[in-house]
C-alpha atoms as an extended CHARMM CRD file, in Angstrom:
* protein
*
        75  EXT
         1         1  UNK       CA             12.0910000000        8.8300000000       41.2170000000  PROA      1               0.0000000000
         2         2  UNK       CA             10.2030000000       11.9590000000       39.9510000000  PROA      2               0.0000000000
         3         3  UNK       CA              6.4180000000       12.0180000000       38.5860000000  PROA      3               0.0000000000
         4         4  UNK       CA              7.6550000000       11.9700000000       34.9890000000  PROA      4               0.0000000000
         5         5  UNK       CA              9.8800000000        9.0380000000       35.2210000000  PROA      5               0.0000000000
         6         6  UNK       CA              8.8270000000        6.2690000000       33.2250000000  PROA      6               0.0000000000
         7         7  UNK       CA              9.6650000000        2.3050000000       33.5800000000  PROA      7               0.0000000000
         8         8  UNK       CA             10.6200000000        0.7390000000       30.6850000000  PROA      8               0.0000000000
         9         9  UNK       CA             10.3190000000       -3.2080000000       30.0390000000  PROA      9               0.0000000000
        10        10  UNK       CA              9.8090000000       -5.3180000000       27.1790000000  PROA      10              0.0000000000
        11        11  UNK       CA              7.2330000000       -8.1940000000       26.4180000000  PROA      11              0.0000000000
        12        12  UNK       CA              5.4320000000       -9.8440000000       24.0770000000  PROA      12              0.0000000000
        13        13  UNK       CA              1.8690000000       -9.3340000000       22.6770000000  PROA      13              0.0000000000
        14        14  UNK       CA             -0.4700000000      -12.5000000000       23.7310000000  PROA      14              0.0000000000
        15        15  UNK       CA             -3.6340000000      -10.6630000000       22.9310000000  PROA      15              0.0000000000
        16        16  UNK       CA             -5.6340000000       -7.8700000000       20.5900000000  PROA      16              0.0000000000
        17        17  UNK       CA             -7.9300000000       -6.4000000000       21.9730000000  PROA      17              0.0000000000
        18        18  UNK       CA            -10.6440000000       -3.3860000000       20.6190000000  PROA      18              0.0000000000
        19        19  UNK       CA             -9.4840000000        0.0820000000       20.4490000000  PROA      19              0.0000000000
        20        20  UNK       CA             -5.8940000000        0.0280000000       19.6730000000  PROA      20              0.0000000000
        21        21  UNK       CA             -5.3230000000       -2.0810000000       22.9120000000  PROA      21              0.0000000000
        22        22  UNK       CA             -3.1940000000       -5.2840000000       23.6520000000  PROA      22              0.0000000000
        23        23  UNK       CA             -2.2340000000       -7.5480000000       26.3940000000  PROA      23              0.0000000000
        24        24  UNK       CA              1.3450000000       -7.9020000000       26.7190000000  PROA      24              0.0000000000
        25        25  UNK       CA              2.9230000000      -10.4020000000       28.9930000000  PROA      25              0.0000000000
        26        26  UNK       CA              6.4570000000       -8.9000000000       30.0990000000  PROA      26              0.0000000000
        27        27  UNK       CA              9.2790000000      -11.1090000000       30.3390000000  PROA      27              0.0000000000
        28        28  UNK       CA              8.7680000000      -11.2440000000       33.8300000000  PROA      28              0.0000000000
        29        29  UNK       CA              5.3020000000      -13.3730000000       33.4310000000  PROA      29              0.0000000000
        30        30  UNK       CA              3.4600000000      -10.0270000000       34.6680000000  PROA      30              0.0000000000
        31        31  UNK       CA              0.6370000000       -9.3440000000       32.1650000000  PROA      31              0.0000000000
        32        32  UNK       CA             -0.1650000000       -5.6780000000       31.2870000000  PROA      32              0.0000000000
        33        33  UNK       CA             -3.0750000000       -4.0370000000       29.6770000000  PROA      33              0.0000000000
        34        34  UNK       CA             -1.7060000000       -1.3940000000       26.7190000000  PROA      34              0.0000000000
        35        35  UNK       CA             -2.2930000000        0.8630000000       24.6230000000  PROA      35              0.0000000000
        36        36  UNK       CA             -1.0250000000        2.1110000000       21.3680000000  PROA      36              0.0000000000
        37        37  UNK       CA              1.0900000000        5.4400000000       21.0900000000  PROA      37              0.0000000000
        38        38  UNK       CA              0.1940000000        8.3390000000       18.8870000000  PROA      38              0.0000000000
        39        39  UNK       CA              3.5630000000        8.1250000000       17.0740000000  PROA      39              0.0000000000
        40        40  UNK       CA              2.6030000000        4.2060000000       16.2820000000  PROA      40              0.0000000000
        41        41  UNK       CA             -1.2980000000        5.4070000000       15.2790000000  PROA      41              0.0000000000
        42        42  UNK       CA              0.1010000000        8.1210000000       13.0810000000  PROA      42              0.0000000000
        43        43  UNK       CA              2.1930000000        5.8870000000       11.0250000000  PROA      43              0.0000000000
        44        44  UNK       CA             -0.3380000000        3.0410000000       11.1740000000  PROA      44              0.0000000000
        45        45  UNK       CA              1.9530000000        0.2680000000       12.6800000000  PROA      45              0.0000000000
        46        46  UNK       CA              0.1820000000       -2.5340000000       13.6120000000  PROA      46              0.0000000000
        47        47  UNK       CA              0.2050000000       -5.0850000000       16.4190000000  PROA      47              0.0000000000
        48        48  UNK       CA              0.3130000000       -9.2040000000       15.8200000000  PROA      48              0.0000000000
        49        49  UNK       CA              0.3860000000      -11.6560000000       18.6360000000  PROA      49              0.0000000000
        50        50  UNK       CA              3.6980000000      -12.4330000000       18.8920000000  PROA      50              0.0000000000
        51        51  UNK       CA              5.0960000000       -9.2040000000       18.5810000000  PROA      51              0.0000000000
        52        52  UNK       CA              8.0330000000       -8.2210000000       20.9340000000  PROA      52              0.0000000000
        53        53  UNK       CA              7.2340000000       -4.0580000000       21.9670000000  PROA      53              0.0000000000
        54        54  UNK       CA              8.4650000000       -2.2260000000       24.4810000000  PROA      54              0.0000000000
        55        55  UNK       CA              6.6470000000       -0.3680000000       26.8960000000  PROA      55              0.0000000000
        56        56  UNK       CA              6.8050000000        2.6500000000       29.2170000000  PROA      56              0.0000000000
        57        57  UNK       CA              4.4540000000        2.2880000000       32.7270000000  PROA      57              0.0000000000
        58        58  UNK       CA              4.2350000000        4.9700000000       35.2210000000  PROA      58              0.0000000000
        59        59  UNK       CA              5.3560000000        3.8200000000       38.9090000000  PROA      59              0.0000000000
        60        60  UNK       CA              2.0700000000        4.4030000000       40.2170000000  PROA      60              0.0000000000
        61        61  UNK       CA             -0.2730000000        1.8570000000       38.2590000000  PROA      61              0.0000000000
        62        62  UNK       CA              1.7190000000       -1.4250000000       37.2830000000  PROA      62              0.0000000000
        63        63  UNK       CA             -1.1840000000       -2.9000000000       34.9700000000  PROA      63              0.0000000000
        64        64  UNK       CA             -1.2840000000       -0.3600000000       32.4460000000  PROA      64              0.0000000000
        65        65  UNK       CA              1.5700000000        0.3880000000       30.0620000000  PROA      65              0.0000000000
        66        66  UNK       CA              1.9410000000        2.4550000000       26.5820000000  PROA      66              0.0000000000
        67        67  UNK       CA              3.6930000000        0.7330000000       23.5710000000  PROA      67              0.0000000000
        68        68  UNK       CA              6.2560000000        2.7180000000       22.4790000000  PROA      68              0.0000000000
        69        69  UNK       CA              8.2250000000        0.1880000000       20.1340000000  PROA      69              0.0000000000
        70        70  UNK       CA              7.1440000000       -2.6730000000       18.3930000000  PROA      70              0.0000000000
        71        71  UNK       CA              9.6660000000       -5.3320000000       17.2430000000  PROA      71              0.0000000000
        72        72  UNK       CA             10.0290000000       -8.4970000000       15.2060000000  PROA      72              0.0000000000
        73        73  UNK       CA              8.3680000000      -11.4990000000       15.9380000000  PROA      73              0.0000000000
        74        74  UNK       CA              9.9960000000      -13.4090000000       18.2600000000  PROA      74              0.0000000000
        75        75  UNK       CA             10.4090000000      -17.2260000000       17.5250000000  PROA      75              0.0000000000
């Protein structure tokens, strides 16, 4: 696994938090903190709680991730 290989996983949103930021609880039952992605702030898509995204998360620090993809609701 190189540098710029990126893990990708899916969860849901539990939480909104200031600054473009969620907590997302994978479907593992790990919690992550996230952020938004530039293509998602550009085109103003916004985050609910409930919310299935996927996120990317660099090997190296497995509590921060970067929403790439935000889905339907789930439920």
């Amino acid at each position: 696994m190189s540098k710029e290989d990126n893990l990708q996983f899916t969860g849901t949103v539990i939480d909104l938090l200031p600054e473009s930021r969620c907590m997302v609880e994978l479907d593992n039952g790990h919690k992550v903190l996230c952020y938004t992605a530039g293509k998602l702030k550009k085109f103003k898509i916004r985050m609910l709680v409930g919310d299935t995204v996927t996120i990317e998360m660099t090997p190296y620090d497995l509590t921060k991730g970067r929403i790439t993809f935000r889905g339907k609701k789930r439920g």
